[in-house]
mmCIF file of C-alpha atoms in Angstrom:
data_model
loop_
_atom_site.group_PDB
_atom_site.id
_atom_site.type_symbol
_atom_site.label_atom_id
_atom_site.label_comp_id
_atom_site.label_asym_id
_atom_site.label_seq_id
_atom_site.Cartn_x
_atom_site.Cartn_y
_atom_site.Cartn_z
ATOM 1 C CA MET A 1 25.927 45.973 4.789
ATOM 2 C CA LYS A 2 28.924 48.091 5.286
ATOM 3 C CA TYR A 3 32.471 47.129 6.153
ATOM 4 C CA GLN A 4 33.827 49.084 9.070
ATOM 5 C CA SER A 5 37.000 49.181 10.837
ATOM 6 C CA GLY A 6 39.194 51.474 13.095
ATOM 7 C CA TYR A 7 41.316 52.547 10.402
ATOM 8 C CA ALA A 8 38.824 53.040 7.801
ATOM 9 C CA PHE A 9 39.093 56.757 7.722
ATOM 10 C CA THR A 10 42.936 56.392 7.191
ATOM 11 C CA LEU A 11 42.301 53.981 4.489
ATOM 12 C CA LEU A 12 39.802 56.496 2.751
ATOM 13 C CA LEU A 13 42.554 59.242 2.787
ATOM 14 C CA LEU A 14 45.205 56.706 1.307
ATOM 15 C CA LEU A 15 42.961 55.008 -1.232
ATOM 16 C CA ALA A 16 41.543 58.395 -2.584
ATOM 17 C CA GLY A 17 44.801 59.376 -3.831
ATOM 18 C CA CYS A 18 46.021 55.935 -5.340
ATOM 19 C CA GLY A 19 45.991 54.697 -8.807
ATOM 20 C CA GLY A 20 46.515 56.184 -12.082
ATOM 21 C CA GLY A 21 46.055 59.844 -12.832
ATOM 22 C CA GLY A 22 45.294 60.080 -16.705
ATOM 23 C CA GLY A 23 42.093 61.638 -17.781
ATOM 24 C CA SER A 24 39.483 61.904 -14.874
ATOM 25 C CA SER A 25 35.727 61.961 -14.357
ATOM 26 C CA SER A 26 36.093 63.228 -10.820
ATOM 27 C CA ASP A 27 34.650 66.439 -11.565
ATOM 28 C CA SER A 28 31.239 64.504 -11.729
ATOM 29 C CA GLY A 29 31.395 63.439 -8.151
ATOM 30 C CA THR A 30 32.640 60.391 -6.266
ATOM 31 C CA THR A 31 31.477 57.089 -4.920
ATOM 32 C CA GLN A 32 32.399 54.932 -2.063
ATOM 33 C CA LEU A 33 33.362 51.393 -2.782
ATOM 34 C CA ASN A 34 33.335 48.544 -0.298
ATOM 35 C CA LEU A 35 34.808 45.330 -1.772
ATOM 36 C CA ALA A 36 35.296 41.802 -0.422
ATOM 37 C CA VAL A 37 36.163 38.154 -1.262
ATOM 38 C CA SER A 38 33.985 35.285 -0.702
ATOM 39 C CA ASP A 39 33.507 31.691 -1.807
ATOM 40 C CA ALA A 40 30.864 29.120 -2.054
ATOM 41 C CA PRO A 41 31.649 25.684 -0.329
ATOM 42 C CA VAL A 42 33.829 23.119 -2.117
ATOM 43 C CA ASP A 43 34.653 19.667 -0.535
ATOM 44 C CA SER A 44 37.524 18.683 -3.105
ATOM 45 C CA ALA A 45 40.375 20.607 -1.137
ATOM 46 C CA GLN A 46 41.677 21.384 2.313
ATOM 47 C CA GLN A 47 43.112 24.916 1.194
ATOM 48 C CA VAL A 48 42.583 27.006 -1.833
ATOM 49 C CA CYS A 49 45.431 29.641 -1.354
ATOM 50 C CA ILE A 50 45.357 32.720 -3.828
ATOM 51 C CA ALA A 51 48.321 35.208 -3.787
ATOM 52 C CA VAL A 52 46.667 38.592 -4.202
ATOM 53 C CA SER A 53 49.100 41.256 -5.685
ATOM 54 C CA GLY A 54 46.602 44.004 -6.607
ATOM 55 C CA LEU A 55 43.583 45.576 -7.888
ATOM 56 C CA SER A 56 42.751 47.707 -10.889
ATOM 57 C CA LEU A 57 39.476 49.445 -12.155
ATOM 58 C CA LYS A 58 39.134 50.596 -15.817
ATOM 59 C CA GLN A 59 36.899 53.737 -16.055
ATOM 60 C CA GLU A 60 34.956 54.294 -19.483
ATOM 61 C CA GLY A 61 37.014 57.095 -21.195
ATOM 62 C CA VAL A 62 39.842 57.374 -18.863
ATOM 63 C CA THR A 63 43.245 56.357 -19.980
ATOM 64 C CA ASP A 64 44.894 55.409 -16.789
ATOM 65 C CA GLU A 65 43.503 52.840 -14.441
ATOM 66 C CA LYS A 66 42.856 53.138 -10.700
ATOM 67 C CA THR A 67 45.106 50.600 -9.067
ATOM 68 C CA TRP A 68 45.792 49.329 -5.584
ATOM 69 C CA GLY A 69 48.863 47.144 -4.746
ATOM 70 C CA PRO A 70 49.021 44.770 -1.862
ATOM 71 C CA LEU A 71 49.975 47.114 0.916
ATOM 72 C CA SER A 72 47.020 49.309 -0.010
ATOM 73 C CA LEU A 73 44.430 46.392 0.082
ATOM 74 C CA ILE A 74 43.373 44.988 3.398
ATOM 75 C CA ASP A 75 45.195 41.912 4.020
ATOM 76 C CA THR A 76 45.017 38.948 6.624
ATOM 77 C CA ASP A 77 47.305 38.982 9.855
ATOM 78 C CA ASP A 78 48.447 35.506 9.449
ATOM 79 C CA ASN A 79 48.147 34.967 5.632
ATOM 80 C CA ASP A 80 45.500 32.645 6.287
ATOM 81 C CA GLY A 81 47.926 29.968 7.186
ATOM 82 C CA CYS A 82 49.003 29.684 3.438
ATOM 83 C CA LEU A 83 52.520 30.435 4.037
ATOM 84 C CA PRO A 84 54.525 27.104 4.608
ATOM 85 C CA ASP A 85 57.526 26.861 6.975
ATOM 86 C CA GLY A 86 60.849 27.430 5.207
ATOM 87 C CA TYR A 87 59.386 30.181 2.605
ATOM 88 C CA THR A 88 58.780 33.720 2.705
ATOM 89 C CA ILE A 89 56.622 35.986 0.324
ATOM 90 C CA PRO A 90 58.956 37.731 -2.451
ATOM 91 C CA THR A 91 59.361 41.249 -1.901
ATOM 92 C CA ASP A 92 60.027 44.224 -4.434
ATOM 93 C CA GLU A 93 62.973 46.684 -4.784
ATOM 94 C CA ASN A 94 61.736 48.278 -1.649
ATOM 95 C CA GLY A 95 61.520 45.343 0.312
ATOM 96 C CA HIS A 96 57.713 45.335 0.333
ATOM 97 C CA PRO A 97 55.758 41.990 -0.171
ATOM 98 C CA THR A 98 54.576 41.530 -3.604
ATOM 99 C CA PHE A 99 51.570 39.838 -2.632
ATOM 100 C CA PHE A 100 49.365 38.563 0.532
ATOM 101 C CA TYR A 101 47.423 35.475 1.027
ATOM 102 C CA LEU A 102 43.795 34.529 1.142
ATOM 103 C CA ASP A 103 42.557 30.888 1.743
ATOM 104 C CA LEU A 104 39.315 31.032 0.009
ATOM 105 C CA LEU A 105 37.973 27.975 2.103
ATOM 106 C CA GLN A 106 37.819 30.425 5.207
ATOM 107 C CA TYR A 107 35.186 32.625 3.591
ATOM 108 C CA GLN A 108 32.276 30.551 2.782
ATOM 109 C CA ASN A 109 28.626 30.369 3.928
ATOM 110 C CA GLY A 110 28.343 34.145 4.181
ATOM 111 C CA ALA A 111 31.808 34.731 5.688
ATOM 112 C CA LYS A 112 33.876 37.316 3.648
ATOM 113 C CA HIS A 113 37.127 39.247 3.680
ATOM 114 C CA ALA A 114 37.012 42.882 3.163
ATOM 115 C CA LEU A 115 39.760 44.054 0.471
ATOM 116 C CA LEU A 116 38.551 47.850 0.248
ATOM 117 C CA SER A 117 36.579 49.658 2.935
ATOM 118 C CA GLY A 118 35.113 53.124 2.131
ATOM 119 C CA ALA A 119 37.568 53.435 -1.084
ATOM 120 C CA VAL A 120 36.675 56.828 -2.828
ATOM 121 C CA ILE A 121 36.507 56.345 -6.705
ATOM 122 C CA PRO A 122 35.284 58.761 -9.232
ATOM 123 C CA SER A 123 31.588 58.264 -10.316
ATOM 124 C CA GLY A 124 30.898 56.928 -13.666
ATOM 125 C CA HIS A 125 30.959 53.730 -15.554
ATOM 126 C CA TYR A 126 33.588 51.201 -14.996
ATOM 127 C CA GLU A 127 34.558 48.996 -17.834
ATOM 128 C CA GLN A 128 36.054 46.306 -15.726
ATOM 129 C CA LEU A 129 37.465 45.407 -12.442
ATOM 130 C CA ARG A 130 40.537 43.190 -12.292
ATOM 131 C CA LEU A 131 41.957 41.314 -9.147
ATOM 132 C CA GLN A 132 45.535 40.438 -9.841
ATOM 133 C CA VAL A 133 46.514 36.931 -8.516
ATOM 134 C CA GLU A 134 49.705 35.227 -9.066
ATOM 135 C CA ASP A 135 49.529 32.258 -11.432
ATOM 136 C CA GLY A 136 50.924 29.272 -9.309
ATOM 137 C CA ARG A 137 52.704 27.751 -12.550
ATOM 138 C CA THR A 138 55.078 30.653 -13.090
ATOM 139 C CA SER A 139 55.025 32.442 -9.440
ATOM 140 C CA TYR A 140 56.974 30.884 -6.728
ATOM 141 C CA LEU A 141 57.636 31.514 -2.973
ATOM 142 C CA ASP A 142 61.133 32.498 -1.839
ATOM 143 C CA VAL A 143 63.060 29.602 -0.024
ATOM 144 C CA THR A 144 64.759 30.222 3.441
ATOM 145 C CA THR A 145 65.708 26.441 4.368
ATOM 146 C CA GLY A 146 66.750 24.708 1.213
ATOM 147 C CA ALA A 147 63.151 23.373 0.528
ATOM 148 C CA ASP A 148 61.568 23.006 -2.870
ATOM 149 C CA PRO A 149 62.470 26.158 -4.933
ATOM 150 C CA LYS A 150 59.293 25.700 -6.985
ATOM 151 C CA TYR A 151 56.713 25.954 -4.201
ATOM 152 C CA PRO A 152 53.833 27.745 -6.166
ATOM 153 C CA ALA A 153 52.486 31.140 -5.103
ATOM 154 C CA SER A 154 48.789 30.141 -5.605
ATOM 155 C CA TYR A 155 47.911 26.598 -4.941
ATOM 156 C CA VAL A 156 45.575 23.934 -3.862
ATOM 157 C CA LYS A 157 46.078 21.588 -1.162
ATOM 158 C CA ASP A 158 43.733 18.815 -2.172
ATOM 159 C CA ALA A 159 41.632 16.454 -0.046
ATOM 160 C CA ASP A 160 44.855 14.030 0.461
ATOM 161 C CA GLY A 161 47.237 16.859 1.362
ATOM 162 C CA ASN A 162 48.895 17.161 -2.048
ATOM 163 C CA ILE A 163 49.970 20.655 -3.001
ATOM 164 C CA LEU A 164 49.192 21.668 -6.527
ATOM 165 C CA PRO A 165 49.579 24.799 -8.392
ATOM 166 C CA LEU A 166 46.806 27.023 -9.261
ATOM 167 C CA GLU A 167 46.664 28.296 -12.664
ATOM 168 C CA VAL A 168 45.153 31.853 -12.867
ATOM 169 C CA PRO A 169 45.324 32.689 -16.662
ATOM 170 C CA SER A 170 47.078 36.110 -17.274
ATOM 171 C CA SER A 171 47.574 36.315 -13.476
ATOM 172 C CA GLU A 172 44.221 38.085 -12.925
ATOM 173 C CA VAL A 173 40.651 37.524 -12.608
ATOM 174 C CA LYS A 174 38.555 39.807 -14.882
ATOM 175 C CA LEU A 175 35.005 40.833 -13.684
ATOM 176 C CA HIS A 176 32.270 42.708 -15.258
ATOM 177 C CA SER A 177 31.291 46.202 -15.686
ATOM 178 C CA PHE A 178 29.597 48.374 -13.304
ATOM 179 C CA THR A 179 28.395 51.923 -12.700
ATOM 180 C CA ALA A 180 29.180 54.071 -9.695
ATOM 181 C CA PRO A 181 26.460 56.666 -8.969
ATOM 182 C CA VAL A 182 27.343 60.077 -7.552
ATOM 183 C CA ALA A 183 27.493 60.185 -3.911
ATOM 184 C CA GLY A 184 26.606 56.451 -3.821
ATOM 185 C CA VAL A 185 27.886 53.560 -1.788
ATOM 186 C CA LEU A 186 28.769 50.348 -3.478
ATOM 187 C CA ASP A 187 28.929 46.946 -1.422
ATOM 188 C CA TYR A 188 30.544 44.623 -3.998
ATOM 189 C CA GLN A 189 32.086 41.086 -3.369
ATOM 190 C CA VAL A 190 34.240 38.860 -5.685
ATOM 191 C CA GLU A 191 32.612 35.569 -5.201
ATOM 192 C CA PHE A 192 34.789 32.658 -5.929
ATOM 193 C CA ASN A 193 32.353 29.847 -6.664
ATOM 194 C CA LEU A 194 34.724 27.081 -6.432
ATOM 195 C CA ARG A 195 32.560 24.182 -7.477
ATOM 196 C CA HIS A 196 31.776 26.006 -10.656
ATOM 197 C CA ALA A 197 35.319 27.563 -10.995
ATOM 198 C CA MET A 198 38.273 25.067 -10.296
ATOM 199 C CA VAL A 199 38.874 22.361 -12.441
ATOM 200 C CA LEU A 200 41.525 19.549 -12.299
ATOM 201 C CA PRO A 201 42.504 19.016 -16.126
ATOM 202 C CA GLY A 202 43.183 15.603 -17.333
ATOM 203 C CA HIS A 203 47.018 15.782 -16.787
ATOM 204 C CA GLU A 204 45.968 16.268 -12.780
ATOM 205 C CA THR A 205 49.279 18.278 -12.408
ATOM 206 C CA TYR A 206 47.742 21.577 -11.519
ATOM 207 C CA TYR A 207 44.291 22.968 -10.691
ATOM 208 C CA LYS A 208 42.898 25.738 -13.274
ATOM 209 C CA LEU A 209 40.743 28.699 -12.056
ATOM 210 C CA LYS A 210 37.938 29.201 -14.637
ATOM 211 C CA PRO A 211 36.806 32.866 -14.954
ATOM 212 C CA ASN A 212 33.116 31.874 -15.575
ATOM 213 C CA GLY A 213 32.721 30.646 -12.084
ATOM 214 C CA VAL A 214 33.942 33.964 -10.549
ATOM 215 C CA ASP A 215 31.449 36.911 -10.263
ATOM 216 C CA LEU A 216 31.234 40.400 -9.071
ATOM 217 C CA ILE A 217 28.182 40.648 -6.833
ATOM 218 C CA ASP A 218 25.985 43.381 -5.361
ATOM 219 C CA VAL A 219 25.257 41.859 -1.851
ATOM 220 C CA ASP A 220 22.519 44.362 -1.163
ATOM 221 C CA VAL A 221 20.086 42.974 -3.816
ATOM 222 C CA LEU A 222 20.934 39.181 -3.159
ATOM 223 C CA SER A 223 18.968 36.661 -1.107
ATOM 224 C CA THR A 224 19.739 33.122 0.428
ATOM 225 C CA ILE A 225 17.730 30.102 -0.201
ATOM 226 C CA SER A 226 18.266 27.406 2.564
ATOM 227 C CA GLY A 227 16.486 24.625 4.480
ATOM 228 C CA THR A 228 16.457 21.151 5.804
ATOM 229 C CA VAL A 229 16.332 18.004 3.936
ATOM 230 C CA ASP A 230 14.468 14.869 5.877
ATOM 231 C CA ALA A 231 16.544 11.914 5.831
ATOM 232 C CA THR A 232 13.555 9.729 6.866
ATOM 233 C CA ASN A 233 11.681 10.413 3.747
ATOM 234 C CA THR A 234 12.595 7.615 1.374
ATOM 235 C CA ALA A 235 12.011 9.949 -1.620
ATOM 236 C CA ASN A 236 14.979 11.851 -0.743
ATOM 237 C CA CYS A 237 17.607 9.799 -2.219
ATOM 238 C CA ASN A 238 16.456 6.656 -0.223
ATOM 239 C CA GLY A 239 17.500 8.261 3.059
ATOM 240 C CA ASP A 240 21.183 8.431 2.047
ATOM 241 C CA LEU A 241 22.262 12.142 1.903
ATOM 242 C CA SER A 242 26.125 11.407 1.929
ATOM 243 C CA LYS A 243 26.683 13.043 -1.340
ATOM 244 C CA ALA A 244 23.718 15.103 -1.748
ATOM 245 C CA GLY A 245 23.541 18.502 -2.806
ATOM 246 C CA VAL A 246 20.973 21.150 -3.780
ATOM 247 C CA TYR A 247 20.958 22.895 -7.205
ATOM 248 C CA ALA A 248 19.208 25.969 -8.382
ATOM 249 C CA TYR A 249 18.101 26.144 -11.971
ATOM 250 C CA ASN A 250 16.596 28.759 -14.175
ATOM 251 C CA SER A 251 12.702 28.175 -14.003
ATOM 252 C CA THR A 252 12.946 27.755 -17.913
ATOM 253 C CA ALA A 253 15.318 24.769 -17.432
ATOM 254 C CA ASP A 254 13.986 21.332 -18.837
ATOM 255 C CA VAL A 255 13.287 19.189 -15.855
ATOM 256 C CA THR A 256 13.756 16.065 -17.684
ATOM 257 C CA ALA A 257 17.194 16.942 -18.790
ATOM 258 C CA LEU A 258 18.826 18.811 -15.937
ATOM 259 C CA GLN A 259 22.688 18.793 -16.042
ATOM 260 C CA GLY A 260 25.375 19.046 -13.628
ATOM 261 C CA ILE A 261 27.927 21.878 -12.625
ATOM 262 C CA ASP A 262 29.978 21.310 -15.972
ATOM 263 C CA TYR A 263 27.007 22.933 -18.132
ATOM 264 C CA ASP A 264 26.147 26.636 -18.436
ATOM 265 C CA THR A 265 22.743 27.675 -18.005
ATOM 266 C CA ASP A 266 21.839 27.570 -21.407
ATOM 267 C CA HIS A 267 22.510 23.856 -21.505
ATOM 268 C CA ASN A 268 20.126 22.966 -18.498
ATOM 269 C CA GLY A 269 23.202 23.726 -15.927
ATOM 270 C CA PRO A 270 22.508 25.021 -12.601
ATOM 271 C CA VAL A 271 22.844 28.726 -11.740
ATOM 272 C CA LEU A 272 24.112 28.000 -8.380
ATOM 273 C CA SER A 273 24.803 24.713 -6.334
ATOM 274 C CA THR A 274 25.784 23.517 -2.725
ATOM 275 C CA LEU A 275 26.275 20.353 -1.021
ATOM 276 C CA VAL A 276 23.965 19.014 1.954
ATOM 277 C CA SER A 277 25.599 19.132 5.322
ATOM 278 C CA HIS A 278 25.030 17.117 8.264
ATOM 279 C CA ASP A 279 24.962 18.466 11.926
ATOM 280 C CA VAL A 280 26.036 15.302 13.801
ATOM 281 C CA THR A 281 24.954 16.754 17.069
ATOM 282 C CA THR A 282 21.458 17.481 15.963
ATOM 283 C CA ASP A 283 21.330 14.890 13.321
ATOM 284 C CA VAL A 284 20.118 17.477 11.031
ATOM 285 C CA TYR A 285 20.801 17.658 7.276
ATOM 286 C CA SER A 286 20.703 21.107 5.755
ATOM 287 C CA TYR A 287 21.800 23.312 2.957
ATOM 288 C CA GLN A 288 22.386 26.826 2.233
ATOM 289 C CA ILE A 289 22.664 28.685 -1.216
ATOM 290 C CA ASN A 290 24.120 32.224 -0.764
ATOM 291 C CA TYR A 291 23.918 35.277 -3.223
ATOM 292 C CA VAL A 292 20.862 34.276 -5.036
ATOM 293 C CA GLU A 293 19.329 37.098 -7.702
ATOM 294 C CA ALA A 294 15.710 38.000 -7.698
ATOM 295 C CA GLY A 295 13.892 35.560 -10.027
ATOM 296 C CA SER A 296 12.177 32.160 -10.603
ATOM 297 C CA TYR A 297 13.928 28.985 -10.008
ATOM 298 C CA LYS A 298 13.643 25.332 -10.179
ATOM 299 C CA LEU A 299 15.354 23.712 -6.899
ATOM 300 C CA ALA A 300 16.595 20.311 -7.129
ATOM 301 C CA LEU A 301 17.839 17.651 -4.381
ATOM 302 C CA VAL A 302 20.785 16.013 -6.305
ATOM 303 C CA CYS A 303 21.555 12.637 -4.533
ATOM 304 C CA ASN A 304 25.107 12.264 -6.165
ATOM 305 C CA ALA A 305 26.123 15.886 -6.065
ATOM 306 C CA SER A 306 29.570 15.625 -4.444
ATOM 307 C CA ASP A 307 30.983 13.517 -7.241
ATOM 308 C CA ASP A 308 29.666 15.895 -9.952
ATOM 309 C CA PHE A 309 32.722 17.514 -11.835
ATOM 310 C CA LEU A 310 33.887 20.169 -14.279
ATOM 311 C CA THR A 311 35.919 19.702 -17.517
ATOM 312 C CA GLU A 312 38.241 22.176 -18.802
ATOM 313 C CA ALA A 313 35.972 23.052 -21.702
ATOM 314 C CA GLY A 314 32.838 22.774 -20.244
ATOM 315 C CA ASN A 315 29.541 21.340 -21.446
ATOM 316 C CA ALA A 316 30.927 17.935 -21.804
ATOM 317 C CA SER A 317 31.201 16.093 -18.681
ATOM 318 C CA GLY A 318 28.097 13.695 -19.403
ATOM 319 C CA TYR A 319 27.758 13.221 -15.664
ATOM 320 C CA ALA A 320 24.481 11.492 -15.084
ATOM 321 C CA LEU A 321 22.567 13.258 -11.963
ATOM 322 C CA VAL A 322 20.235 11.431 -9.807
ATOM 323 C CA VAL A 323 17.421 13.964 -9.074
ATOM 324 C CA ALA A 324 15.001 13.079 -6.407
ATOM 325 C CA ASP A 325 11.445 13.914 -6.949
ATOM 326 C CA PRO A 326 9.765 16.525 -6.831
ATOM 327 C CA VAL A 327 11.801 19.374 -8.252
ATOM 328 C CA LYS A 328 10.565 22.738 -6.621
ATOM 329 C CA ASP A 329 9.704 25.840 -7.899
ATOM 330 C CA VAL A 330 10.915 28.843 -5.866
ATOM 331 C CA GLN A 331 10.467 32.585 -6.170
ATOM 332 C CA VAL A 332 13.246 34.801 -4.676
ATOM 333 C CA GLN A 333 11.914 38.433 -4.452
ATOM 334 C CA ASP A 334 14.174 41.537 -4.558
ATOM 335 C CA PRO A 335 14.993 42.370 -0.954
ATOM 336 C CA ALA A 336 13.836 45.949 -1.340
ATOM 337 C CA VAL A 337 10.283 44.535 -2.448
ATOM 338 C CA SER A 338 10.198 41.479 -0.012
ATOM 339 C CA GLY A 339 11.694 42.987 3.049
ATOM 340 C CA THR A 340 13.888 39.805 3.648
ATOM 341 C CA THR A 341 16.997 38.130 2.171
ATOM 342 C CA THR A 342 16.153 34.562 3.165
ATOM 343 C CA VAL A 343 13.919 32.106 1.620
ATOM 344 C CA THR A 344 13.353 28.678 3.265
ATOM 345 C CA GLU A 345 12.613 25.594 1.405
ATOM 346 C CA ASN A 346 12.754 22.162 2.992
ATOM 347 C CA PHE A 347 12.918 18.897 1.322
#
């Protein structure tokens, strides 16, 4: 998929000249990069507002990084409703805003926000992509009406309406390496899987973003697993799906010892998870797991998924999952082979 806009050509010209200028491998060719932000559904918050202040790429063998400031990225028109009354976004010495807002909860179930469209980068291997996000414990909004001067730049509005800072360690999200092929086009997304990434430590004074729940994904090679859940089938959580979810595990996971979202895949934790949703108009229960890599999985209906939780250290929650029987084996093929990006599996 390609992100298109009326000003994509202008952006391409602007972005081609931005960033660091130390040693460059541009002689070997260029690549177009499309980059977006998305999120997997989470039910513990009303808003998850991140203050995006920049983006950088570190190319192997190149001293300077290629960078984009907030004015070079595609921002939202209304700050996604994250800027509260009585506050403004801080500005730099030129009067330009130092960040813009994204509410991650607006980019779920396949929705996304484009940060770059047709950006031209030198071809080659990149050691790291880093998205700069203000740490809500140390960065604050400017006050215009005498309100609280410590309103966090990045924050979570929880299910009860409380505003808590969002800790972003080092004020950046570090993502893995990738290779930009000559004359290629890369369609990448920064996927904030908040069910696996956002934790409320024991002190409950701020949320923390865990980097292992944020991934750089290539949307062209990923699929979706979705289906319905039959509430009339007593094997499906005795028909009570109010807290149910569907978890995808590696095919090698031990079915007798499946763990919740606090556990990594080496400890029988899920690769991906989602909650079951209910359409009250049609009275249909369904689920959707996005951005699944090709491979073999075990798919489990978890009756108490909405109460599952993370700990700061991980692999420690001890939460006892209630898993409906049977756990299903699901095969996801590369879309280039299967010709489709959707897999249907009903419970």
